[in-house]
Amino acid sequence: MKLPVIKRGMIQTALGSIFYLISDGRIDTTTTSATTTLTTVDKSPILCFHMSPRSSDEYLEVLPLLALGGMDNGTTDTNDDGAVRTENNDGRVVIAFDLPGYGASENPPRSCTVDEISDACLAAADSILGTSTGITTNYVTIGSLLGNFFCVSLASRYPERIRAGILTNPWYNPGASGMVPTTIGNDDIVTPIPDSFHLKDDGSHLVGLHSKRSSWLDNELNLRVVQSEIEYLANRRKRYPKGINIEGGNDYDFPSAVQTIVERQEYGSSGSSSPCKFLCIRGESCAKLFDAFGLDGTKRFDEACELFLPAAAGEGDDDDDNILRVATVTGDKSTLNVVNQMPEEFAVLCNNFFSSHGL
């Protein structure tokens, strides 16, 4: 079976039009029929959230691998036109968004929070999949750095809809200074936000974007990453004079959101049949890089993971009873951009985790 195709689209949300990539691994893409709708599927769709200042391009290589799933089994049938169709019983739909203000998405019309962006993406996913049959109404999520907060936001507030989450290189630093969003609802007051990114006549600002990642990215991937950052910075230069801010990880109450998830697990207050499970993936080289920059990558990763541990957790607890599993990816490419640089290894970790929980 060939890799599923990746399709692109735009959808209107409460926070403006957002761009997305979508891949459907439930059907063999070699079929000649234009009709590829399946009647049943039990795999929860995956929603992918990128880091800052990236875009859905962060998931370009891994998207079809996630859509295929484990490919342990499948069935063949024929379409009405007689063409052979292969149904992949491990396949699923995967959607990766450009968050508002990133990539090809529009700037939000007002300042917005992590929770509001999460809600907009969830509503967008429902709309995108609304015309498809056989799609379950709950999801699993994957995040990277900033994207991790959207996974946790959804899981903490919609336990009946989010079945699992994978957090890549989670890093939470409550001591870092962040932006305070402009007061929402007061359109008469506009407080411009200062921008630390300055254009230079000799274009050296562009050279700086390339050079800061050149030690761990090849030129081709670095070009894509720089493109995403330029799109983000260009959008930021448009919204900052209007006082429009997008809440970042340093401003989001990550501990409280995780605590809600943990307490739901401990006291059985979830409205779903099974508690939401999480996998934290650490890129070894990413942690070392953060440590070298004085950002305490290893410490912050461990602290983020510890938040998921129940207060009464003991050494003898069954791993299946815990909310969290941790996996470490090693090697020179286990960097900040591990999703792009190690897509096969990343997909195996994700697919195995979902399969182990019947997802």
mmCIF file of C-alpha atoms in Angstrom:
data_model
loop_
_atom_site.group_PDB
_atom_site.id
_atom_site.type_symbol
_atom_site.label_atom_id
_atom_site.label_comp_id
_atom_site.label_asym_id
_atom_site.label_seq_id
_atom_site.Cartn_x
_atom_site.Cartn_y
_atom_site.Cartn_z
ATOM 1 C CA MET A 1 0.000 0.000 0.000
ATOM 2 C CA LYS A 2 1.315 3.421 -0.932
ATOM 3 C CA LEU A 3 1.452 6.213 1.592
ATOM 4 C CA PRO A 4 -1.837 8.125 1.880
ATOM 5 C CA VAL A 5 -1.961 11.434 0.064
ATOM 6 C CA ILE A 6 -1.906 14.731 1.929
ATOM 7 C CA LYS A 7 -4.638 17.203 1.062
ATOM 8 C CA ARG A 8 -4.716 20.885 1.968
ATOM 9 C CA GLY A 9 -7.566 23.162 2.909
ATOM 10 C CA MET A 10 -8.776 26.309 4.633
ATOM 11 C CA ILE A 11 -11.684 26.540 7.028
ATOM 12 C CA GLN A 12 -13.374 29.496 8.708
ATOM 13 C CA THR A 13 -13.345 29.573 12.504
ATOM 14 C CA ALA A 14 -14.253 32.031 15.252
ATOM 15 C CA LEU A 15 -10.594 33.132 15.160
ATOM 16 C CA GLY A 16 -10.350 33.616 11.401
ATOM 17 C CA SER A 17 -9.548 31.247 8.546
ATOM 18 C CA ILE A 18 -7.068 28.518 9.424
ATOM 19 C CA PHE A 19 -5.074 26.274 7.128
ATOM 20 C CA TYR A 20 -4.797 22.528 7.598
ATOM 21 C CA LEU A 21 -3.254 19.363 6.173
ATOM 22 C CA ILE A 22 -5.268 16.134 6.189
ATOM 23 C CA SER A 23 -4.350 12.542 5.369
ATOM 24 C CA ASP A 24 -6.746 9.565 5.342
ATOM 25 C CA GLY A 25 -5.095 6.180 5.771
ATOM 26 C CA ARG A 26 -8.248 4.089 5.808
ATOM 27 C CA ILE A 27 -8.226 3.398 2.066
ATOM 28 C CA ASP A 28 -5.562 2.369 -0.425
ATOM 29 C CA THR A 29 -4.730 5.486 -2.415
ATOM 30 C CA THR A 30 -3.964 3.373 -5.485
ATOM 31 C CA THR A 31 -7.680 2.838 -6.110
ATOM 32 C CA THR A 32 -8.950 4.332 -9.360
ATOM 33 C CA SER A 33 -12.374 5.101 -7.974
ATOM 34 C CA ALA A 34 -13.286 8.638 -6.980
ATOM 35 C CA THR A 35 -15.566 7.248 -4.268
ATOM 36 C CA THR A 36 -13.523 6.343 -1.191
ATOM 37 C CA THR A 37 -15.975 6.708 1.678
ATOM 38 C CA LEU A 38 -15.923 3.912 4.236
ATOM 39 C CA THR A 39 -18.942 2.995 6.304
ATOM 40 C CA THR A 40 -17.136 1.984 9.500
ATOM 41 C CA VAL A 41 -13.918 2.839 11.273
ATOM 42 C CA ASP A 42 -13.028 2.606 14.954
ATOM 43 C CA LYS A 43 -9.813 4.604 14.985
ATOM 44 C CA SER A 44 -9.999 8.044 16.564
ATOM 45 C CA PRO A 45 -8.756 10.821 14.254
ATOM 46 C CA ILE A 46 -5.511 12.519 15.270
ATOM 47 C CA LEU A 47 -5.257 16.292 15.715
ATOM 48 C CA CYS A 48 -1.690 17.645 15.434
ATOM 49 C CA PHE A 49 -0.506 20.944 16.928
ATOM 50 C CA HIS A 50 2.859 22.448 15.951
ATOM 51 C CA MET A 51 5.524 24.290 17.920
ATOM 52 C CA SER A 52 6.236 28.021 17.628
ATOM 53 C CA PRO A 53 7.206 29.480 15.206
ATOM 54 C CA ARG A 54 6.513 26.474 12.955
ATOM 55 C CA SER A 55 3.380 25.452 11.050
ATOM 56 C CA SER A 56 1.646 22.251 9.966
ATOM 57 C CA ASP A 57 4.785 21.672 7.864
ATOM 58 C CA GLU A 58 6.266 20.224 11.066
ATOM 59 C CA TYR A 59 4.076 17.152 10.462
ATOM 60 C CA LEU A 60 4.542 16.890 6.685
ATOM 61 C CA GLU A 61 6.699 13.743 6.730
ATOM 62 C CA VAL A 62 4.962 11.971 9.593
ATOM 63 C CA LEU A 63 1.342 12.703 8.643
ATOM 64 C CA PRO A 64 0.878 9.795 6.184
ATOM 65 C CA LEU A 65 2.782 7.424 8.489
ATOM 66 C CA LEU A 66 0.371 8.220 11.305
ATOM 67 C CA ALA A 67 -2.568 7.866 8.916
ATOM 68 C CA LEU A 68 -1.446 4.358 7.935
ATOM 69 C CA GLY A 69 -1.141 3.256 11.538
ATOM 70 C CA GLY A 70 0.418 -0.106 12.297
ATOM 71 C CA MET A 71 -0.895 -1.689 9.083
ATOM 72 C CA ASP A 72 -1.250 -5.035 10.887
ATOM 73 C CA ASN A 73 -4.338 -6.036 8.975
ATOM 74 C CA GLY A 74 -6.655 -4.952 6.230
ATOM 75 C CA THR A 75 -9.436 -6.115 3.940
ATOM 76 C CA THR A 76 -9.971 -5.905 0.218
ATOM 77 C CA ASP A 77 -13.184 -5.246 -1.642
ATOM 78 C CA THR A 78 -14.303 -3.809 -4.947
ATOM 79 C CA ASN A 79 -15.956 -0.505 -5.729
ATOM 80 C CA ASP A 80 -19.060 -0.166 -7.862
ATOM 81 C CA ASP A 81 -16.842 0.255 -10.910
ATOM 82 C CA GLY A 82 -15.069 -3.020 -10.204
ATOM 83 C CA ALA A 83 -11.813 -1.450 -9.036
ATOM 84 C CA VAL A 84 -10.069 -3.177 -6.152
ATOM 85 C CA ARG A 85 -10.185 -1.236 -2.902
ATOM 86 C CA THR A 86 -8.113 -2.007 0.165
ATOM 87 C CA GLU A 87 -9.499 -0.967 3.528
ATOM 88 C CA ASN A 88 -6.798 -0.460 6.136
ATOM 89 C CA ASN A 89 -8.257 -1.488 9.479
ATOM 90 C CA ASP A 90 -5.388 0.287 11.234
ATOM 91 C CA GLY A 91 -5.755 3.452 9.176
ATOM 92 C CA ARG A 92 -7.183 6.693 10.436
ATOM 93 C CA VAL A 93 -7.644 10.355 9.561
ATOM 94 C CA VAL A 94 -4.921 12.778 10.674
ATOM 95 C CA ILE A 95 -5.268 16.578 10.634
ATOM 96 C CA ALA A 96 -2.460 19.082 11.256
ATOM 97 C CA PHE A 97 -3.419 22.727 11.724
ATOM 98 C CA ASP A 98 -1.639 26.013 11.176
ATOM 99 C CA LEU A 99 -2.579 27.751 14.419
ATOM 100 C CA PRO A 100 -4.106 31.249 14.100
ATOM 101 C CA GLY A 101 -1.327 33.699 13.281
ATOM 102 C CA TYR A 102 1.009 30.957 12.043
ATOM 103 C CA GLY A 103 1.808 29.595 8.596
ATOM 104 C CA ALA A 104 -0.945 30.197 6.054
ATOM 105 C CA SER A 105 -3.612 30.868 8.690
ATOM 106 C CA GLU A 106 -5.010 34.350 9.256
ATOM 107 C CA ASN A 107 -4.263 36.438 12.279
ATOM 108 C CA PRO A 108 -7.005 36.183 14.901
ATOM 109 C CA PRO A 109 -9.301 39.236 14.971
ATOM 110 C CA ARG A 110 -8.593 39.754 18.683
ATOM 111 C CA SER A 111 -6.324 38.562 21.459
ATOM 112 C CA CYS A 112 -6.982 34.931 22.259
ATOM 113 C CA THR A 113 -6.004 32.245 24.727
ATOM 114 C CA VAL A 114 -4.749 28.687 24.392
ATOM 115 C CA ASP A 115 -8.210 27.426 25.363
ATOM 116 C CA GLU A 116 -9.913 29.556 22.706
ATOM 117 C CA ILE A 117 -7.534 28.388 19.991
ATOM 118 C CA SER A 118 -8.032 24.786 21.093
ATOM 119 C CA ASP A 119 -11.792 25.223 20.851
ATOM 120 C CA ALA A 120 -11.489 26.734 17.372
ATOM 121 C CA CYS A 121 -9.396 23.797 16.159
ATOM 122 C CA LEU A 122 -11.753 21.237 17.686
ATOM 123 C CA ALA A 123 -14.732 22.898 16.011
ATOM 124 C CA ALA A 124 -12.775 23.017 12.742
ATOM 125 C CA ALA A 125 -12.014 19.297 12.956
ATOM 126 C CA ASP A 126 -15.686 18.534 13.557
ATOM 127 C CA SER A 127 -16.602 20.585 10.503
ATOM 128 C CA ILE A 128 -13.912 19.029 8.318
ATOM 129 C CA LEU A 129 -15.005 15.517 9.225
ATOM 130 C CA GLY A 130 -18.697 16.309 9.458
ATOM 131 C CA THR A 131 -19.490 15.126 5.939
ATOM 132 C CA SER A 132 -17.570 11.862 6.319
ATOM 133 C CA THR A 133 -19.241 8.702 7.543
ATOM 134 C CA GLY A 134 -17.724 6.312 10.025
ATOM 135 C CA ILE A 135 -15.732 8.973 11.878
ATOM 136 C CA THR A 136 -15.868 8.750 15.646
ATOM 137 C CA THR A 137 -16.678 11.916 17.569
ATOM 138 C CA ASN A 138 -13.622 11.692 19.816
ATOM 139 C CA TYR A 139 -9.985 12.365 19.054
ATOM 140 C CA VAL A 140 -6.400 11.714 20.041
ATOM 141 C CA THR A 141 -3.889 14.559 19.914
ATOM 142 C CA ILE A 142 -0.202 15.130 19.221
ATOM 143 C CA GLY A 143 1.680 18.283 20.161
ATOM 144 C CA SER A 144 5.201 19.656 19.949
ATOM 145 C CA LEU A 145 6.482 22.277 22.417
ATOM 146 C CA LEU A 146 3.821 25.033 22.172
ATOM 147 C CA GLY A 147 1.483 22.482 20.604
ATOM 148 C CA ASN A 148 1.578 20.423 23.805
ATOM 149 C CA PHE A 149 -0.477 23.042 25.620
ATOM 150 C CA PHE A 150 -3.346 22.683 23.142
ATOM 151 C CA CYS A 151 -3.380 18.922 23.712
ATOM 152 C CA VAL A 152 -3.602 19.408 27.469
ATOM 153 C CA SER A 153 -6.178 22.187 27.121
ATOM 154 C CA LEU A 154 -8.535 19.935 25.180
ATOM 155 C CA ALA A 155 -7.995 16.894 27.403
ATOM 156 C CA SER A 156 -8.624 18.860 30.599
ATOM 157 C CA ARG A 157 -11.892 20.375 29.378
ATOM 158 C CA TYR A 158 -13.340 17.700 27.092
ATOM 159 C CA PRO A 159 -12.662 14.313 28.725
ATOM 160 C CA GLU A 160 -15.476 12.703 26.774
ATOM 161 C CA ARG A 161 -13.874 13.692 23.466
ATOM 162 C CA ILE A 162 -10.096 13.393 23.934
ATOM 163 C CA ARG A 163 -8.928 9.826 24.496
ATOM 164 C CA ALA A 164 -5.144 10.256 24.493
ATOM 165 C CA GLY A 165 -2.385 12.789 23.943
ATOM 166 C CA ILE A 166 1.256 12.676 22.883
ATOM 167 C CA LEU A 167 3.476 15.533 24.080
ATOM 168 C CA THR A 168 6.757 16.038 22.215
ATOM 169 C CA ASN A 169 9.605 17.776 24.050
ATOM 170 C CA PRO A 170 7.312 19.241 26.731
ATOM 171 C CA TRP A 171 8.949 22.278 28.288
ATOM 172 C CA TYR A 172 7.168 24.461 30.800
ATOM 173 C CA ASN A 173 8.908 27.478 32.312
ATOM 174 C CA PRO A 174 6.574 29.485 34.553
ATOM 175 C CA GLY A 175 9.402 31.835 35.504
ATOM 176 C CA ALA A 176 9.871 33.169 31.984
ATOM 177 C CA SER A 177 8.324 36.506 31.148
ATOM 178 C CA GLY A 178 5.341 36.330 28.857
ATOM 179 C CA MET A 179 2.873 38.648 27.209
ATOM 180 C CA VAL A 180 -0.257 39.715 29.016
ATOM 181 C CA PRO A 181 -3.132 39.497 26.515
ATOM 182 C CA THR A 182 -5.014 42.658 25.706
ATOM 183 C CA THR A 183 -8.296 42.796 27.602
ATOM 184 C CA ILE A 184 -10.830 40.967 25.489
ATOM 185 C CA GLY A 185 -14.096 42.747 24.881
ATOM 186 C CA ASN A 186 -12.842 46.343 25.028
ATOM 187 C CA ASP A 187 -12.476 47.333 21.381
ATOM 188 C CA ASP A 188 -11.956 51.011 22.240
ATOM 189 C CA ILE A 189 -8.570 50.437 23.866
ATOM 190 C CA VAL A 190 -5.672 49.466 21.621
ATOM 191 C CA THR A 191 -2.289 49.009 23.271
ATOM 192 C CA PRO A 192 0.431 48.272 20.703
ATOM 193 C CA ILE A 193 2.765 45.434 21.632
ATOM 194 C CA PRO A 194 6.501 46.049 21.118
ATOM 195 C CA ASP A 195 8.117 43.692 18.622
ATOM 196 C CA SER A 196 11.635 42.440 19.319
ATOM 197 C CA PHE A 197 12.154 41.466 15.667
ATOM 198 C CA HIS A 198 13.614 44.349 13.663
ATOM 199 C CA LEU A 199 14.102 44.588 9.907
ATOM 200 C CA LYS A 200 17.577 45.607 8.746
ATOM 201 C CA ASP A 201 18.522 47.289 5.486
ATOM 202 C CA ASP A 202 21.224 44.743 4.681
ATOM 203 C CA GLY A 203 18.855 41.788 5.166
ATOM 204 C CA SER A 204 20.956 40.355 7.986
ATOM 205 C CA HIS A 205 17.773 39.673 9.941
ATOM 206 C CA LEU A 206 17.095 36.858 7.452
ATOM 207 C CA VAL A 207 20.606 35.461 7.821
ATOM 208 C CA GLY A 208 20.048 35.363 11.558
ATOM 209 C CA LEU A 209 16.952 33.205 11.150
ATOM 210 C CA HIS A 210 18.946 30.640 9.180
ATOM 211 C CA SER A 211 22.085 30.625 11.290
ATOM 212 C CA LYS A 212 20.410 30.027 14.654
ATOM 213 C CA ARG A 213 19.385 26.475 13.631
ATOM 214 C CA SER A 214 22.110 25.633 11.115
ATOM 215 C CA SER A 215 24.051 23.568 13.663
ATOM 216 C CA TRP A 216 21.389 20.836 13.746
ATOM 217 C CA LEU A 217 19.308 21.267 10.565
ATOM 218 C CA ASP A 218 20.305 20.512 6.991
ATOM 219 C CA ASN A 219 19.842 23.348 4.510
ATOM 220 C CA GLU A 220 16.592 22.018 3.007
ATOM 221 C CA LEU A 221 14.793 21.591 6.326
ATOM 222 C CA ASN A 222 16.263 24.826 7.627
ATOM 223 C CA LEU A 223 14.753 26.617 4.622
ATOM 224 C CA ARG A 224 11.307 25.245 5.521
ATOM 225 C CA VAL A 225 11.703 26.195 9.167
ATOM 226 C CA VAL A 226 12.830 29.706 8.245
ATOM 227 C CA GLN A 227 9.846 30.047 5.906
ATOM 228 C CA SER A 228 7.496 29.180 8.771
ATOM 229 C CA GLU A 229 9.196 31.684 11.045
ATOM 230 C CA ILE A 230 9.021 34.434 8.418
ATOM 231 C CA GLU A 231 5.287 33.777 8.011
ATOM 232 C CA TYR A 232 4.850 33.970 11.779
ATOM 233 C CA LEU A 233 6.910 37.154 12.123
ATOM 234 C CA ALA A 234 5.093 38.813 9.219
ATOM 235 C CA ASN A 235 1.750 38.029 10.857
ATOM 236 C CA ARG A 236 3.038 39.270 14.197
ATOM 237 C CA ARG A 237 4.083 42.602 12.679
ATOM 238 C CA LYS A 238 0.500 43.055 11.501
ATOM 239 C CA ARG A 239 -1.258 42.199 14.752
ATOM 240 C CA TYR A 240 1.100 43.711 17.339
ATOM 241 C CA PRO A 241 0.302 47.347 16.388
ATOM 242 C CA LYS A 242 -3.356 46.460 16.977
ATOM 243 C CA GLY A 243 -2.576 45.064 20.414
ATOM 244 C CA ILE A 244 -3.574 41.544 19.366
ATOM 245 C CA ASN A 245 -1.685 38.885 21.302
ATOM 246 C CA ILE A 246 -1.779 35.100 21.138
ATOM 247 C CA GLU A 247 -1.308 33.452 24.523
ATOM 248 C CA GLY A 248 1.887 31.421 24.725
ATOM 249 C CA GLY A 249 3.050 28.562 26.877
ATOM 250 C CA ASN A 250 4.553 30.785 29.569
ATOM 251 C CA ASP A 251 1.167 32.420 30.176
ATOM 252 C CA TYR A 252 -0.943 29.252 30.050
ATOM 253 C CA ASP A 253 -1.821 27.613 33.378
ATOM 254 C CA PHE A 254 -0.351 24.243 32.459
ATOM 255 C CA PRO A 255 -0.189 22.833 36.032
ATOM 256 C CA SER A 256 -3.879 23.487 36.715
ATOM 257 C CA ALA A 257 -4.920 21.870 33.440
ATOM 258 C CA VAL A 258 -2.812 18.781 34.168
ATOM 259 C CA GLN A 259 -4.126 18.670 37.740
ATOM 260 C CA THR A 260 -7.679 18.531 36.391
ATOM 261 C CA ILE A 261 -6.724 15.529 34.248
ATOM 262 C CA VAL A 262 -4.952 13.769 37.129
ATOM 263 C CA GLU A 263 -7.797 14.339 39.598
ATOM 264 C CA ARG A 264 -10.267 13.015 37.079
ATOM 265 C CA GLN A 265 -8.180 9.852 36.857
ATOM 266 C CA GLU A 266 -7.825 9.520 40.631
ATOM 267 C CA TYR A 267 -11.442 10.124 41.562
ATOM 268 C CA GLY A 268 -13.167 8.704 38.507
ATOM 269 C CA SER A 269 -14.952 11.918 37.547
ATOM 270 C CA SER A 270 -14.385 11.469 33.813
ATOM 271 C CA GLY A 271 -17.448 11.302 31.609
ATOM 272 C CA SER A 272 -15.641 8.922 29.260
ATOM 273 C CA SER A 273 -15.428 5.156 29.546
ATOM 274 C CA SER A 274 -11.644 5.253 30.033
ATOM 275 C CA PRO A 275 -9.254 7.964 31.281
ATOM 276 C CA CYS A 276 -7.125 9.979 28.891
ATOM 277 C CA LYS A 277 -3.596 8.587 28.560
ATOM 278 C CA PHE A 278 -0.457 10.535 27.693
ATOM 279 C CA LEU A 279 2.923 9.757 26.178
ATOM 280 C CA CYS A 280 5.767 12.253 26.629
ATOM 281 C CA ILE A 281 8.487 11.969 23.992
ATOM 282 C CA ARG A 282 11.824 13.532 24.810
ATOM 283 C CA GLY A 283 14.407 14.223 22.142
ATOM 284 C CA GLU A 284 17.740 13.664 23.836
ATOM 285 C CA SER A 285 19.547 16.239 21.692
ATOM 286 C CA CYS A 286 16.753 18.747 22.275
ATOM 287 C CA ALA A 287 17.137 18.482 26.045
ATOM 288 C CA LYS A 288 20.912 18.895 25.749
ATOM 289 C CA LEU A 289 20.492 21.940 23.507
ATOM 290 C CA PHE A 290 18.132 23.596 25.970
ATOM 291 C CA ASP A 291 20.541 22.793 28.795
ATOM 292 C CA ALA A 292 23.403 24.392 26.844
ATOM 293 C CA PHE A 293 21.322 27.552 26.341
ATOM 294 C CA GLY A 294 20.621 27.727 30.068
ATOM 295 C CA LEU A 295 16.958 26.801 29.564
ATOM 296 C CA ASP A 296 17.072 23.676 31.765
ATOM 297 C CA GLY A 297 15.637 21.369 29.105
ATOM 298 C CA THR A 298 16.147 18.176 31.108
ATOM 299 C CA LYS A 299 14.811 19.676 34.331
ATOM 300 C CA ARG A 300 11.787 21.270 32.666
ATOM 301 C CA PHE A 301 10.922 18.034 30.875
ATOM 302 C CA ASP A 302 11.082 16.058 34.121
ATOM 303 C CA GLU A 303 9.009 18.657 35.971
ATOM 304 C CA ALA A 304 6.350 18.641 33.247
ATOM 305 C CA CYS A 305 6.141 14.846 33.411
ATOM 306 C CA GLU A 306 5.963 14.808 37.209
ATOM 307 C CA LEU A 307 2.797 16.911 37.079
ATOM 308 C CA PHE A 308 1.002 13.918 35.574
ATOM 309 C CA LEU A 309 1.847 11.637 38.500
ATOM 310 C CA PRO A 310 -0.951 11.095 41.045
ATOM 311 C CA ALA A 311 -0.112 12.276 44.548
ATOM 312 C CA ALA A 312 -0.441 8.716 45.852
ATOM 313 C CA ALA A 313 1.661 7.092 43.114
ATOM 314 C CA GLY A 314 4.086 4.457 44.339
ATOM 315 C CA GLU A 315 6.982 2.526 42.881
ATOM 316 C CA GLY A 316 4.925 -0.633 42.593
ATOM 317 C CA ASP A 317 2.052 0.909 40.668
ATOM 318 C CA ASP A 318 1.021 -0.867 37.489
ATOM 319 C CA ASP A 319 2.180 1.096 34.438
ATOM 320 C CA ASP A 320 -1.232 0.546 32.849
ATOM 321 C CA ASP A 321 -2.844 2.419 35.741
ATOM 322 C CA ASN A 322 -0.706 5.510 35.249
ATOM 323 C CA ILE A 323 -1.768 8.407 33.073
ATOM 324 C CA LEU A 324 1.702 8.946 31.649
ATOM 325 C CA ARG A 325 4.351 7.002 29.772
ATOM 326 C CA VAL A 326 7.720 8.470 28.825
ATOM 327 C CA ALA A 327 9.886 7.634 25.816
ATOM 328 C CA THR A 328 13.275 9.037 24.845
ATOM 329 C CA VAL A 329 14.486 9.342 21.259
ATOM 330 C CA THR A 330 18.269 9.333 20.924
ATOM 331 C CA GLY A 331 20.802 10.224 18.245
ATOM 332 C CA ASP A 332 21.982 13.350 16.462
ATOM 333 C CA LYS A 333 18.531 14.002 14.985
ATOM 334 C CA SER A 334 16.629 13.808 18.297
ATOM 335 C CA THR A 335 16.523 17.588 18.297
ATOM 336 C CA LEU A 336 14.021 20.357 18.688
ATOM 337 C CA ASN A 337 12.803 19.324 15.219
ATOM 338 C CA VAL A 338 12.644 15.582 15.904
ATOM 339 C CA VAL A 339 9.214 15.228 14.252
ATOM 340 C CA ASN A 340 10.691 16.351 10.918
ATOM 341 C CA GLN A 341 14.084 14.715 11.336
ATOM 342 C CA MET A 342 13.002 11.293 12.643
ATOM 343 C CA PRO A 343 9.495 10.780 11.195
ATOM 344 C CA GLU A 344 9.657 6.976 10.977
ATOM 345 C CA GLU A 345 10.835 6.538 14.556
ATOM 346 C CA PHE A 346 8.362 9.141 15.768
ATOM 347 C CA ALA A 347 5.451 7.480 13.946
ATOM 348 C CA VAL A 348 6.321 4.061 15.391
ATOM 349 C CA LEU A 349 6.285 5.460 18.935
ATOM 350 C CA CYS A 350 2.940 7.169 18.357
ATOM 351 C CA ASN A 351 1.253 4.266 16.575
ATOM 352 C CA ASN A 352 2.464 1.747 19.157
ATOM 353 C CA PHE A 353 1.222 3.937 21.992
ATOM 354 C CA PHE A 354 -2.217 4.327 20.443
ATOM 355 C CA SER A 355 -2.426 0.604 19.662
ATOM 356 C CA SER A 356 -1.432 -0.353 23.209
ATOM 357 C CA HIS A 357 -4.497 1.515 24.466
ATOM 358 C CA GLY A 358 -6.839 0.179 21.812
ATOM 359 C CA LEU A 359 -6.898 3.489 19.983
#
